[in-house]
mmCIF file of C-alpha atoms and ligand atoms in Angstrom:
data_model
loop_
_atom_site.group_PDB
_atom_site.id
_atom_site.type_symbol
_atom_site.label_atom_id
_atom_site.label_comp_id
_atom_site.label_asym_id
_atom_site.label_seq_id
_atom_site.Cartn_x
_atom_site.Cartn_y
_atom_site.Cartn_z
ATOM 1 C CA MET A 804 0.000 0.000 0.000
ATOM 2 C CA VAL A 805 1.294 3.497 -0.887
ATOM 3 C CA ILE A 806 -0.055 7.010 -0.449
ATOM 4 C CA ARG A 807 -1.004 8.855 -3.632
ATOM 5 C CA SER A 808 -2.104 12.450 -4.221
ATOM 6 C CA ILE A 809 -5.446 12.506 -6.028
ATOM 7 C CA VAL A 810 -6.403 15.617 -7.985
ATOM 8 C CA ALA A 811 -9.721 16.303 -6.265
ATOM 9 C CA GLY A 812 -10.537 19.568 -8.049
ATOM 10 C CA VAL A 813 -9.262 22.059 -10.617
ATOM 11 C CA GLY A 814 -9.936 25.797 -10.901
ATOM 12 C CA ALA A 815 -8.785 28.759 -12.975
ATOM 13 C CA TYR A 816 -9.099 32.485 -13.297
ATOM 14 C CA LEU A 817 -8.349 34.974 -16.067
ATOM 15 C CA PRO A 818 -8.524 38.744 -15.502
ATOM 16 C CA ALA A 819 -11.477 40.403 -17.222
ATOM 17 C CA ARG A 820 -9.511 42.486 -19.735
ATOM 18 C CA ALA A 821 -8.574 40.618 -22.926
ATOM 19 C CA VAL A 822 -6.139 42.263 -25.334
ATOM 20 C CA THR A 823 -6.067 41.125 -28.966
ATOM 21 C CA ASN A 824 -3.033 41.008 -31.238
ATOM 22 C CA ALA A 825 -4.530 43.863 -33.248
ATOM 23 C CA GLU A 826 -4.587 46.034 -30.106
ATOM 24 C CA LEU A 827 -0.893 45.262 -29.505
ATOM 25 C CA ALA A 828 -0.102 46.252 -33.089
ATOM 26 C CA ALA A 829 -1.118 49.787 -32.096
ATOM 27 C CA LEU A 830 1.558 49.723 -29.365
ATOM 28 C CA VAL A 831 4.560 48.065 -31.056
ATOM 29 C CA ASP A 832 5.603 47.222 -34.616
ATOM 30 C CA THR A 833 3.858 43.842 -34.926
ATOM 31 C CA SER A 834 0.824 42.270 -36.591
ATOM 32 C CA ASP A 835 -1.875 39.705 -35.870
ATOM 33 C CA ASP A 836 -0.465 37.598 -38.742
ATOM 34 C CA TRP A 837 3.089 37.523 -37.345
ATOM 35 C CA ILE A 838 1.949 36.629 -33.825
ATOM 36 C CA VAL A 839 -0.502 33.930 -34.927
ATOM 37 C CA GLN A 840 1.922 32.335 -37.384
ATOM 38 C CA ARG A 841 4.929 32.281 -35.037
ATOM 39 C CA THR A 842 3.133 31.517 -31.767
ATOM 40 C CA GLY A 843 -0.549 30.594 -32.219
ATOM 41 C CA ILE A 844 -1.459 33.349 -29.732
ATOM 42 C CA ARG A 845 -4.640 35.335 -30.485
ATOM 43 C CA LYS A 846 -5.208 37.210 -27.226
ATOM 44 C CA ARG A 847 -3.984 37.532 -23.667
ATOM 45 C CA HIS A 848 -5.645 38.713 -20.449
ATOM 46 C CA LEU A 849 -4.113 41.506 -18.417
ATOM 47 C CA ALA A 850 -4.667 42.131 -14.712
ATOM 48 C CA ALA A 851 -6.507 45.362 -13.850
ATOM 49 C CA GLU A 852 -4.673 48.131 -12.065
ATOM 50 C CA GLY A 853 -4.342 47.086 -8.440
ATOM 51 C CA GLU A 854 -5.221 43.456 -9.226
ATOM 52 C CA LEU A 855 -2.349 41.399 -7.817
ATOM 53 C CA THR A 856 -0.988 37.902 -8.338
ATOM 54 C CA SER A 857 -2.526 36.916 -4.975
ATOM 55 C CA ASP A 858 -5.964 38.096 -6.185
ATOM 56 C CA LEU A 859 -5.715 35.905 -9.279
ATOM 57 C CA ALA A 860 -4.413 33.016 -7.163
ATOM 58 C CA LEU A 861 -7.257 33.355 -4.687
ATOM 59 C CA HIS A 862 -9.945 33.149 -7.410
ATOM 60 C CA ALA A 863 -8.343 30.048 -8.928
ATOM 61 C CA GLY A 864 -7.703 28.462 -5.513
ATOM 62 C CA ARG A 865 -11.304 28.946 -4.404
ATOM 63 C CA ALA A 866 -12.572 27.465 -7.679
ATOM 64 C CA ALA A 867 -10.366 24.377 -7.206
ATOM 65 C CA LEU A 868 -11.550 23.928 -3.606
ATOM 66 C CA ASP A 869 -15.197 24.234 -4.746
ATOM 67 C CA ALA A 870 -14.641 21.680 -7.499
ATOM 68 C CA ALA A 871 -13.107 19.337 -4.904
ATOM 69 C CA SER A 872 -15.927 20.004 -2.384
ATOM 70 C CA MET A 873 -13.220 21.022 0.060
ATOM 71 C CA SER A 874 -13.056 24.035 2.335
ATOM 72 C CA ALA A 875 -10.046 26.043 3.466
ATOM 73 C CA ARG A 876 -10.487 24.363 6.889
ATOM 74 C CA ASP A 877 -9.582 21.044 5.243
ATOM 75 C CA LEU A 878 -6.276 22.376 3.904
ATOM 76 C CA ASP A 879 -2.854 21.507 5.320
ATOM 77 C CA LEU A 880 -0.728 23.303 2.717
ATOM 78 C CA VAL A 881 -0.916 26.121 0.153
ATOM 79 C CA ILE A 882 1.819 26.469 -2.448
ATOM 80 C CA VAL A 883 1.823 29.283 -4.991
ATOM 81 C CA ALA A 884 4.092 28.805 -7.991
ATOM 82 C CA THR A 885 4.959 32.277 -9.244
ATOM 83 C CA ALA A 886 7.777 34.379 -10.672
ATOM 84 C CA THR A 887 5.711 37.544 -10.154
ATOM 85 C CA PRO A 888 4.964 37.616 -6.412
ATOM 86 C CA ASP A 889 3.001 40.510 -4.900
ATOM 87 C CA GLU A 890 6.061 41.548 -2.905
ATOM 88 C CA THR A 891 9.636 40.398 -2.476
ATOM 89 C CA PHE A 892 8.417 38.909 0.794
ATOM 90 C CA PRO A 893 6.390 37.468 2.424
ATOM 91 C CA ALA A 894 5.358 34.667 0.105
ATOM 92 C CA THR A 895 2.262 35.341 -2.010
ATOM 93 C CA ALA A 896 0.967 32.007 -0.667
ATOM 94 C CA THR A 897 0.639 33.509 2.810
ATOM 95 C CA ARG A 898 -1.630 36.259 1.433
ATOM 96 C CA VAL A 899 -3.753 33.609 -0.259
ATOM 97 C CA GLN A 900 -3.810 31.559 2.943
ATOM 98 C CA ALA A 901 -5.067 34.555 4.928
ATOM 99 C CA ALA A 902 -7.665 35.468 2.294
ATOM 100 C CA LEU A 903 -8.942 31.886 2.311
ATOM 101 C CA GLY A 904 -9.406 32.154 6.065
ATOM 102 C CA MET A 905 -6.963 29.339 6.733
ATOM 103 C CA THR A 906 -5.150 29.827 10.023
ATOM 104 C CA ARG A 907 -3.213 26.572 10.312
ATOM 105 C CA GLY A 908 -0.935 24.563 8.046
ATOM 106 C CA ALA A 909 1.915 25.846 5.869
ATOM 107 C CA ALA A 910 2.092 28.317 2.977
ATOM 108 C CA PHE A 911 5.006 29.200 0.737
ATOM 109 C CA ASP A 912 5.934 30.062 -2.870
ATOM 110 C CA VAL A 913 7.890 28.021 -5.376
ATOM 111 C CA GLN A 914 9.881 29.857 -8.047
ATOM 112 C CA ALA A 915 10.752 27.927 -11.182
ATOM 113 C CA VAL A 916 9.211 30.369 -13.684
ATOM 114 C CA CYS A 917 7.250 28.540 -16.398
ATOM 115 C CA SER A 918 8.057 25.160 -14.778
ATOM 116 C CA GLY A 919 6.777 26.448 -11.446
ATOM 117 C CA PHE A 920 3.538 24.478 -11.469
ATOM 118 C CA VAL A 921 5.266 21.139 -12.100
ATOM 119 C CA TYR A 922 7.839 21.941 -9.412
ATOM 120 C CA ALA A 923 5.135 22.958 -6.913
ATOM 121 C CA LEU A 924 3.057 19.869 -7.703
ATOM 122 C CA ASN A 925 6.136 17.732 -7.076
ATOM 123 C CA VAL A 926 6.749 19.419 -3.705
ATOM 124 C CA ALA A 927 3.105 19.057 -2.591
ATOM 125 C CA ASP A 928 2.974 15.441 -3.770
ATOM 126 C CA ASN A 929 6.083 14.628 -1.738
ATOM 127 C CA PHE A 930 4.517 16.108 1.426
ATOM 128 C CA ILE A 931 1.433 13.969 0.863
ATOM 129 C CA ARG A 932 3.338 10.797 -0.050
ATOM 130 C CA VAL A 933 5.424 10.862 3.124
ATOM 131 C CA GLY A 934 2.257 11.313 5.179
ATOM 132 C CA GLN A 935 3.109 14.780 6.514
ATOM 133 C CA TYR A 936 -0.027 16.348 4.988
ATOM 134 C CA LYS A 937 -3.367 14.960 3.793
ATOM 135 C CA THR A 938 -4.431 17.874 1.591
ATOM 136 C CA ALA A 939 -2.792 20.632 -0.441
ATOM 137 C CA LEU A 940 -3.773 23.473 -2.725
ATOM 138 C CA VAL A 941 -1.261 24.025 -5.535
ATOM 139 C CA ILE A 942 -1.724 27.280 -7.432
ATOM 140 C CA GLY A 943 0.134 28.713 -10.424
ATOM 141 C CA ALA A 944 -0.452 32.471 -10.630
ATOM 142 C CA GLU A 945 1.289 35.211 -12.571
ATOM 143 C CA THR A 946 1.068 38.865 -13.552
ATOM 144 C CA PHE A 947 3.783 38.838 -16.240
ATOM 145 C CA SER A 948 2.317 42.057 -17.684
ATOM 146 C CA ARG A 949 4.148 43.816 -14.825
ATOM 147 C CA ILE A 950 7.598 42.533 -15.877
ATOM 148 C CA LEU A 951 7.247 42.982 -19.637
ATOM 149 C CA ASP A 952 9.092 45.661 -21.537
ATOM 150 C CA TRP A 953 6.097 46.983 -23.495
ATOM 151 C CA LYS A 954 8.483 48.536 -26.035
ATOM 152 C CA ASP A 955 10.084 45.181 -26.887
ATOM 153 C CA ARG A 956 7.977 43.474 -29.571
ATOM 154 C CA THR A 957 10.048 40.288 -29.332
ATOM 155 C CA THR A 958 8.730 39.563 -25.820
ATOM 156 C CA CYS A 959 5.670 41.679 -24.972
ATOM 157 C CA VAL A 960 3.370 39.892 -27.419
ATOM 158 C CA LEU A 961 4.088 36.466 -25.913
ATOM 159 C CA PHE A 962 2.824 36.621 -22.326
ATOM 160 C CA GLY A 963 -0.360 37.165 -20.329
ATOM 161 C CA ASP A 964 -1.718 37.129 -16.767
ATOM 162 C CA GLY A 965 -3.755 34.361 -15.151
ATOM 163 C CA ALA A 966 -4.004 31.687 -12.492
ATOM 164 C CA GLY A 967 -4.939 28.035 -12.152
ATOM 165 C CA ALA A 968 -5.040 25.628 -9.247
ATOM 166 C CA VAL A 969 -5.489 22.015 -8.202
ATOM 167 C CA ALA A 970 -6.667 20.685 -4.855
ATOM 168 C CA LEU A 971 -4.909 17.475 -3.837
ATOM 169 C CA ARG A 972 -6.104 14.856 -1.375
ATOM 170 C CA ALA A 973 -4.272 11.787 -0.030
ATOM 171 C CA ALA A 974 -5.593 8.372 -1.008
ATOM 172 C CA GLU A 975 -4.287 4.824 -0.778
ATOM 173 C CA GLY A 976 -2.984 3.062 -3.853
ATOM 174 C CA GLU A 977 -1.416 -0.270 -4.759
ATOM 175 C CA GLY A 978 1.829 1.295 -5.958
ATOM 176 C CA GLY A 979 1.456 0.532 -9.677
ATOM 177 C CA LYS A 980 0.556 2.494 -12.779
ATOM 178 C CA LYS A 981 -3.141 1.586 -12.423
ATOM 179 C CA ASP A 982 -3.410 3.688 -9.228
ATOM 180 C CA ARG A 983 -5.362 6.922 -9.340
ATOM 181 C CA GLY A 984 -3.410 10.080 -8.535
ATOM 182 C CA ILE A 985 0.015 11.486 -9.269
ATOM 183 C CA LEU A 986 2.162 8.538 -10.386
ATOM 184 C CA SER A 987 5.487 10.384 -10.654
ATOM 185 C CA ASN A 988 7.174 13.760 -11.031
ATOM 186 C CA HIS A 989 10.454 14.531 -12.778
ATOM 187 C CA ILE A 990 12.093 17.944 -12.383
ATOM 188 C CA HIS A 991 15.370 19.297 -13.723
ATOM 189 C CA ALA A 992 17.412 22.495 -13.852
ATOM 190 C CA ASP A 993 20.487 23.688 -15.728
ATOM 191 C CA GLY A 994 21.478 27.119 -14.450
ATOM 192 C CA ARG A 995 24.138 27.565 -17.133
ATOM 193 C CA HIS A 996 21.378 28.869 -19.418
ATOM 194 C CA HIS A 997 20.527 31.891 -17.261
ATOM 195 C CA ASP A 998 21.188 34.443 -20.007
ATOM 196 C CA MET A 999 18.710 32.943 -22.442
ATOM 197 C CA LEU A 1000 15.697 33.857 -20.300
ATOM 198 C CA TYR A 1001 15.844 36.081 -17.242
ATOM 199 C CA VAL A 1002 14.588 39.290 -15.657
ATOM 200 C CA ASP A 1003 17.123 42.107 -15.554
ATOM 201 C CA GLY A 1004 16.310 43.211 -12.011
ATOM 202 C CA GLY A 1005 15.521 42.067 -8.510
ATOM 203 C CA PRO A 1006 15.938 43.036 -4.867
ATOM 204 C CA SER A 1007 19.600 42.066 -4.636
ATOM 205 C CA THR A 1008 20.759 43.327 -8.032
ATOM 206 C CA THR A 1009 18.925 46.529 -8.998
ATOM 207 C CA GLN A 1010 16.367 46.942 -6.195
ATOM 208 C CA THR A 1011 13.734 47.070 -8.954
ATOM 209 C CA ALA A 1012 11.535 44.321 -10.348
ATOM 210 C CA GLY A 1013 13.199 44.480 -13.796
ATOM 211 C CA TYR A 1014 12.014 43.334 -17.229
ATOM 212 C CA LEU A 1015 11.936 39.969 -18.954
ATOM 213 C CA ARG A 1016 14.757 39.350 -21.468
ATOM 214 C CA MET A 1017 14.855 36.375 -23.804
ATOM 215 C CA GLN A 1018 16.756 34.818 -26.673
ATOM 216 C CA GLY A 1019 13.611 33.339 -28.197
ATOM 217 C CA ARG A 1020 15.164 31.110 -30.824
ATOM 218 C CA GLU A 1021 17.568 29.473 -28.344
ATOM 219 C CA VAL A 1022 14.759 28.927 -25.848
ATOM 220 C CA PHE A 1023 12.696 27.276 -28.562
ATOM 221 C CA ARG A 1024 15.506 24.886 -29.495
ATOM 222 C CA HIS A 1025 16.172 23.803 -25.906
ATOM 223 C CA ALA A 1026 12.457 23.538 -25.113
ATOM 224 C CA VAL A 1027 11.695 20.845 -27.680
ATOM 225 C CA THR A 1028 14.790 18.783 -26.764
ATOM 226 C CA ASN A 1029 14.344 18.997 -22.986
ATOM 227 C CA LEU A 1030 10.593 18.473 -23.046
ATOM 228 C CA SER A 1031 10.699 15.339 -25.169
ATOM 229 C CA ALA A 1032 13.521 13.955 -22.997
ATOM 230 C CA VAL A 1033 11.660 14.515 -19.730
ATOM 231 C CA ILE A 1034 8.433 13.028 -21.120
ATOM 232 C CA ASP A 1035 10.374 9.916 -22.194
ATOM 233 C CA GLU A 1036 11.881 9.767 -18.690
ATOM 234 C CA ALA A 1037 8.437 10.085 -17.078
ATOM 235 C CA LEU A 1038 6.894 7.377 -19.268
ATOM 236 C CA ALA A 1039 9.809 5.003 -18.673
ATOM 237 C CA ALA A 1040 9.555 5.494 -14.891
ATOM 238 C CA ASN A 1041 5.972 4.225 -15.060
ATOM 239 C CA GLY A 1042 6.564 1.444 -17.588
ATOM 240 C CA MET A 1043 4.372 3.289 -20.076
ATOM 241 C CA THR A 1044 4.594 4.112 -23.756
ATOM 242 C CA ALA A 1045 3.451 7.337 -25.417
ATOM 243 C CA ALA A 1046 0.482 5.376 -26.794
ATOM 244 C CA GLU A 1047 -0.854 5.127 -23.222
ATOM 245 C CA ILE A 1048 -1.087 8.917 -22.842
ATOM 246 C CA ASP A 1049 -4.718 10.034 -23.020
ATOM 247 C CA TRP A 1050 -3.936 13.745 -22.658
ATOM 248 C CA LEU A 1051 -0.763 15.775 -22.904
ATOM 249 C CA VAL A 1052 -1.208 19.032 -20.981
ATOM 250 C CA PRO A 1053 1.835 21.133 -21.838
ATOM 251 C CA HIS A 1054 2.951 24.472 -20.522
ATOM 252 C CA GLN A 1055 1.361 26.839 -23.042
ATOM 253 C CA ALA A 1056 4.259 28.864 -24.464
ATOM 254 C CA ASN A 1057 3.963 28.571 -28.186
ATOM 255 C CA GLN A 1058 1.808 26.470 -30.532
ATOM 256 C CA ARG A 1059 4.888 25.444 -32.510
ATOM 257 C CA ILE A 1060 6.641 24.099 -29.384
ATOM 258 C CA LEU A 1061 3.501 22.097 -28.534
ATOM 259 C CA GLU A 1062 3.320 20.671 -32.062
ATOM 260 C CA SER A 1063 7.015 19.800 -32.254
ATOM 261 C CA THR A 1064 6.950 18.066 -28.857
ATOM 262 C CA ALA A 1065 3.835 16.046 -29.747
ATOM 263 C CA LYS A 1066 5.375 15.098 -33.091
ATOM 264 C CA LYS A 1067 8.547 13.812 -31.401
ATOM 265 C CA LEU A 1068 6.332 11.572 -29.252
ATOM 266 C CA ASP A 1069 4.208 10.470 -32.219
ATOM 267 C CA LEU A 1070 1.203 11.763 -30.307
ATOM 268 C CA PRO A 1071 -1.865 12.724 -32.369
ATOM 269 C CA PRO A 1072 -2.563 16.480 -32.089
ATOM 270 C CA GLU A 1073 -6.080 15.833 -30.728
ATOM 271 C CA LYS A 1074 -4.530 14.420 -27.531
ATOM 272 C CA VAL A 1075 -2.727 17.707 -26.829
ATOM 273 C CA ILE A 1076 -4.599 20.329 -24.800
ATOM 274 C CA VAL A 1077 -4.032 23.746 -26.378
ATOM 275 C CA THR A 1078 -5.127 27.022 -24.757
ATOM 276 C CA VAL A 1079 -2.178 29.256 -25.707
ATOM 277 C CA ASP A 1080 -4.348 30.927 -28.367
ATOM 278 C CA GLN A 1081 -6.711 32.150 -25.623
ATOM 279 C CA HIS A 1082 -4.310 33.526 -23.002
ATOM 280 C CA ALA A 1083 -0.735 33.460 -24.374
ATOM 281 C CA ASN A 1084 2.073 32.277 -22.088
ATOM 282 C CA THR A 1085 0.961 32.651 -18.463
ATOM 283 C CA SER A 1086 4.106 30.985 -17.088
ATOM 284 C CA ALA A 1087 3.317 28.916 -13.941
ATOM 285 C CA ALA A 1088 -0.429 29.399 -14.466
ATOM 286 C CA SER A 1089 -0.623 27.858 -17.914
ATOM 287 C CA ILE A 1090 -0.769 24.144 -17.047
ATOM 288 C CA PRO A 1091 -3.587 24.439 -14.485
ATOM 289 C CA LEU A 1092 -5.422 26.831 -16.862
ATOM 290 C CA ALA A 1093 -5.179 24.177 -19.595
ATOM 291 C CA LEU A 1094 -6.173 21.414 -17.157
ATOM 292 C CA ASP A 1095 -9.217 23.408 -16.083
ATOM 293 C CA SER A 1096 -10.357 23.976 -19.648
ATOM 294 C CA ALA A 1097 -9.923 20.267 -20.515
ATOM 295 C CA VAL A 1098 -11.775 19.076 -17.413
ATOM 296 C CA ARG A 1099 -14.616 21.541 -17.964
ATOM 297 C CA ALA A 1100 -14.900 20.525 -21.622
ATOM 298 C CA GLY A 1101 -15.367 16.926 -20.438
ATOM 299 C CA LYS A 1102 -12.170 15.801 -22.181
ATOM 300 C CA ILE A 1103 -10.172 14.562 -19.179
ATOM 301 C CA LYS A 1104 -12.117 11.811 -17.417
ATOM 302 C CA ARG A 1105 -11.536 9.602 -14.406
ATOM 303 C CA GLY A 1106 -8.948 6.918 -15.158
ATOM 304 C CA ASP A 1107 -7.270 8.853 -17.999
ATOM 305 C CA VAL A 1108 -3.479 9.098 -18.132
ATOM 306 C CA VAL A 1109 -2.564 12.795 -18.117
ATOM 307 C CA VAL A 1110 1.007 13.962 -18.697
ATOM 308 C CA LEU A 1111 2.002 17.502 -17.723
ATOM 309 C CA GLU A 1112 5.209 19.085 -19.011
ATOM 310 C CA ALA A 1113 6.879 22.486 -18.782
ATOM 311 C CA MET A 1114 10.090 24.342 -19.363
ATOM 312 C CA GLY A 1115 11.098 27.817 -18.256
ATOM 313 C CA GLY A 1116 13.795 30.223 -17.179
ATOM 314 C CA GLY A 1117 16.831 28.805 -15.418
ATOM 315 C CA PHE A 1118 16.507 26.643 -17.439
ATOM 316 C CA THR A 1119 14.121 24.539 -15.419
ATOM 317 C CA TRP A 1120 11.905 21.808 -16.828
ATOM 318 C CA GLY A 1121 9.833 18.870 -15.703
ATOM 319 C CA ALA A 1122 6.944 16.490 -16.194
ATOM 320 C CA SER A 1123 4.285 14.758 -14.089
ATOM 321 C CA VAL A 1124 2.257 11.650 -14.840
ATOM 322 C CA ILE A 1125 -1.233 11.529 -13.335
ATOM 323 C CA ARG A 1126 -3.942 8.907 -13.530
ATOM 324 C CA TRP A 1127 -7.021 11.108 -13.225
HETATM 325 N N1 ACO B 622 6.220 41.159 -34.531
HETATM 326 C C1 ACO B 622 6.807 41.245 -35.746
HETATM 327 N N2 ACO B 622 8.082 40.866 -35.968
HETATM 328 C C2 ACO B 622 8.784 40.409 -34.929
HETATM 329 C C3 ACO B 622 8.225 40.299 -33.625
HETATM 330 C C4 ACO B 622 6.884 40.716 -33.468
HETATM 331 N N3 ACO B 622 6.248 40.645 -32.261
HETATM 332 N N4 ACO B 622 9.158 39.801 -32.798
HETATM 333 C C5 ACO B 622 10.263 39.584 -33.521
HETATM 334 N N5 ACO B 622 10.036 39.948 -34.814
HETATM 335 C C6 ACO B 622 10.955 39.891 -35.949
HETATM 336 C C7 ACO B 622 12.398 39.874 -35.507
HETATM 337 O O1 ACO B 622 12.868 41.168 -35.243
HETATM 338 C C8 ACO B 622 13.050 39.237 -36.709
HETATM 339 O O2 ACO B 622 13.211 40.219 -37.688
HETATM 340 P P1 ACO B 622 14.537 40.250 -38.612
HETATM 341 O O3 ACO B 622 14.513 38.943 -39.348
HETATM 342 O O4 ACO B 622 14.303 41.457 -39.459
HETATM 343 O O5 ACO B 622 15.681 40.358 -37.650
HETATM 344 C C9 ACO B 622 12.008 38.229 -37.199
HETATM 345 O O6 ACO B 622 10.753 38.650 -36.627
HETATM 346 C C10 ACO B 622 12.300 36.808 -36.798
HETATM 347 O O7 ACO B 622 12.623 36.792 -35.406
HETATM 348 P P2 ACO B 622 13.006 35.462 -34.671
HETATM 349 O O8 ACO B 622 13.256 35.761 -33.231
HETATM 350 O O9 ACO B 622 14.054 34.738 -35.412
HETATM 351 O O10 ACO B 622 11.622 34.650 -34.837
HETATM 352 P P3 ACO B 622 11.272 33.201 -34.403
HETATM 353 O O11 ACO B 622 10.699 32.462 -35.533
HETATM 354 O O12 ACO B 622 12.369 32.541 -33.631
HETATM 355 O O13 ACO B 622 10.052 33.464 -33.406
HETATM 356 C C11 ACO B 622 9.625 33.481 -31.051
HETATM 357 C C12 ACO B 622 10.268 34.193 -32.231
HETATM 358 C C13 ACO B 622 8.124 33.429 -31.278
HETATM 359 C C14 ACO B 622 9.919 34.249 -29.783
HETATM 360 C C15 ACO B 622 10.164 32.043 -30.966
HETATM 361 O O14 ACO B 622 11.554 32.039 -31.012
HETATM 362 C C16 ACO B 622 9.718 31.359 -29.722
HETATM 363 O O15 ACO B 622 8.543 31.087 -29.546
HETATM 364 N N6 ACO B 622 10.656 30.986 -28.842
HETATM 365 C C17 ACO B 622 10.313 30.379 -27.594
HETATM 366 C C18 ACO B 622 10.164 31.433 -26.612
HETATM 367 C C19 ACO B 622 9.225 31.090 -25.528
HETATM 368 O O16 ACO B 622 8.226 30.436 -25.701
HETATM 369 N N7 ACO B 622 9.529 31.591 -24.366
HETATM 370 C C20 ACO B 622 8.652 31.490 -23.271
HETATM 371 C C21 ACO B 622 9.353 31.227 -22.015
HETATM 372 S S1 ACO B 622 10.096 29.679 -21.972
HETATM 373 C C22 ACO B 622 8.926 28.653 -22.253
HETATM 374 O O17 ACO B 622 7.841 28.914 -21.843
HETATM 375 C C23 ACO B 622 9.235 27.448 -22.999
#
C-alpha cells in the first residue's frame, strides 16, 4: 500500500480584460499575422490596475476547492508557484492563505518560472506521499504584464496574466501504474542557461523588479529537446509508452513548441490540450489553466493518463504523470 495524491478539483481564473493582437499592433511594430503564425497566440488577459498575483491566485484556488468540495479548513498546505509575487516577501501564498481564512498549516511560494507548477506539484505530492499532509492546494499564478518591456515586440506579445489551481487529497494506492493520482514527477534544472531567459532586475541586483529578457530562438531549441527527454523519462519510470497517454497538458508557451513536442512523441494532435491561443504564455499558471479547460470541456475523465510538461527560465523543466 502506498499514499497517492489525487487531484480532487481544478480551478482557474483569467482577468477580465482581454487584449487582442490587433490592439498590440497599435503599441509596437507587430501584426496579428506575425503573432498567430509564429506563436498561435490570439489574445492575452491583463490584470486590472491594483489586481495582484494573490488576487488571481485566490480566485483560482477557491474554484479548485469548490470543485473538490473542500473548504479552506480542510487544507494543510498552500503552495503558490509564481515568478511575479506581490512583494519580495512574504510569500504570495501567505496572502492567499489569509484570504482563504486558513489559520493553520503551511504556505510558501515556489519559483521555477514557467516550470513552477510542475515543481510545486512535485513538492506538494512529496509532502502527501510521506504522510506529513493529507491535503494541499497548488496554485500557479502570474502577472507577467508587470515585468514585460512593453516597447520590446520580441517579448511583450508572448505573455499574459492568469491563475490556475489544483486541490490534492491523499488516497491509498497499490503502488502501480493503475493507481489513481500522481504517479510520478520529474524535475530538472540547468542554471548555465541563465542568459537565455531572465529578468534584468531584482531586490539584490537593482532593487527594482526588472524586465523579462529572452533569446527566443535558443529557448525554442532547448524547449523541444528537454521536453521530449523529460516526457520519455516520465513514461519510462511508469513502464508506459506514449500510446498510453490520453492527454498531454503542456505548458502553453507557443503552438509550434507544442506541435514539435507532440510530433517527437508520435502523439496525435487531438490528444494535446491547447489554450495558448486564448491567453498566451501565463508561465506557472498555464498548465492548471489548460487542465481546467480540458476538465470543464469533459475531455479529461476519471482513469485517464494525463502527462504535464513544462520548461522555463533557469533553465528549469519537468513532467508529471497523473492517472485522473
Ligand atoms: N512582430 C513582428 N516581428 C517580430 C516580432 C513581433 N512581435 N518579434 C520579432 N520579430 C521579428 C524579428 O525582429 C526578426 O526580424 P529580422 O529577421 O528582421 O531580424 C524576425 O521577426 C524573426 O525573429 P526570430 O526571433 O528569429 O523569430 P522566431 O521564428 O524565432 O520566433 C519566437 C520568435 C516566437 C519568440 C520564438 O523564437 C519562440 O517562440 N521561442 C520560444 C520562446 C518562448 O516560448 N519563451 C517562453 C518562455 S520559456 C517557455 O515557456 C518554454
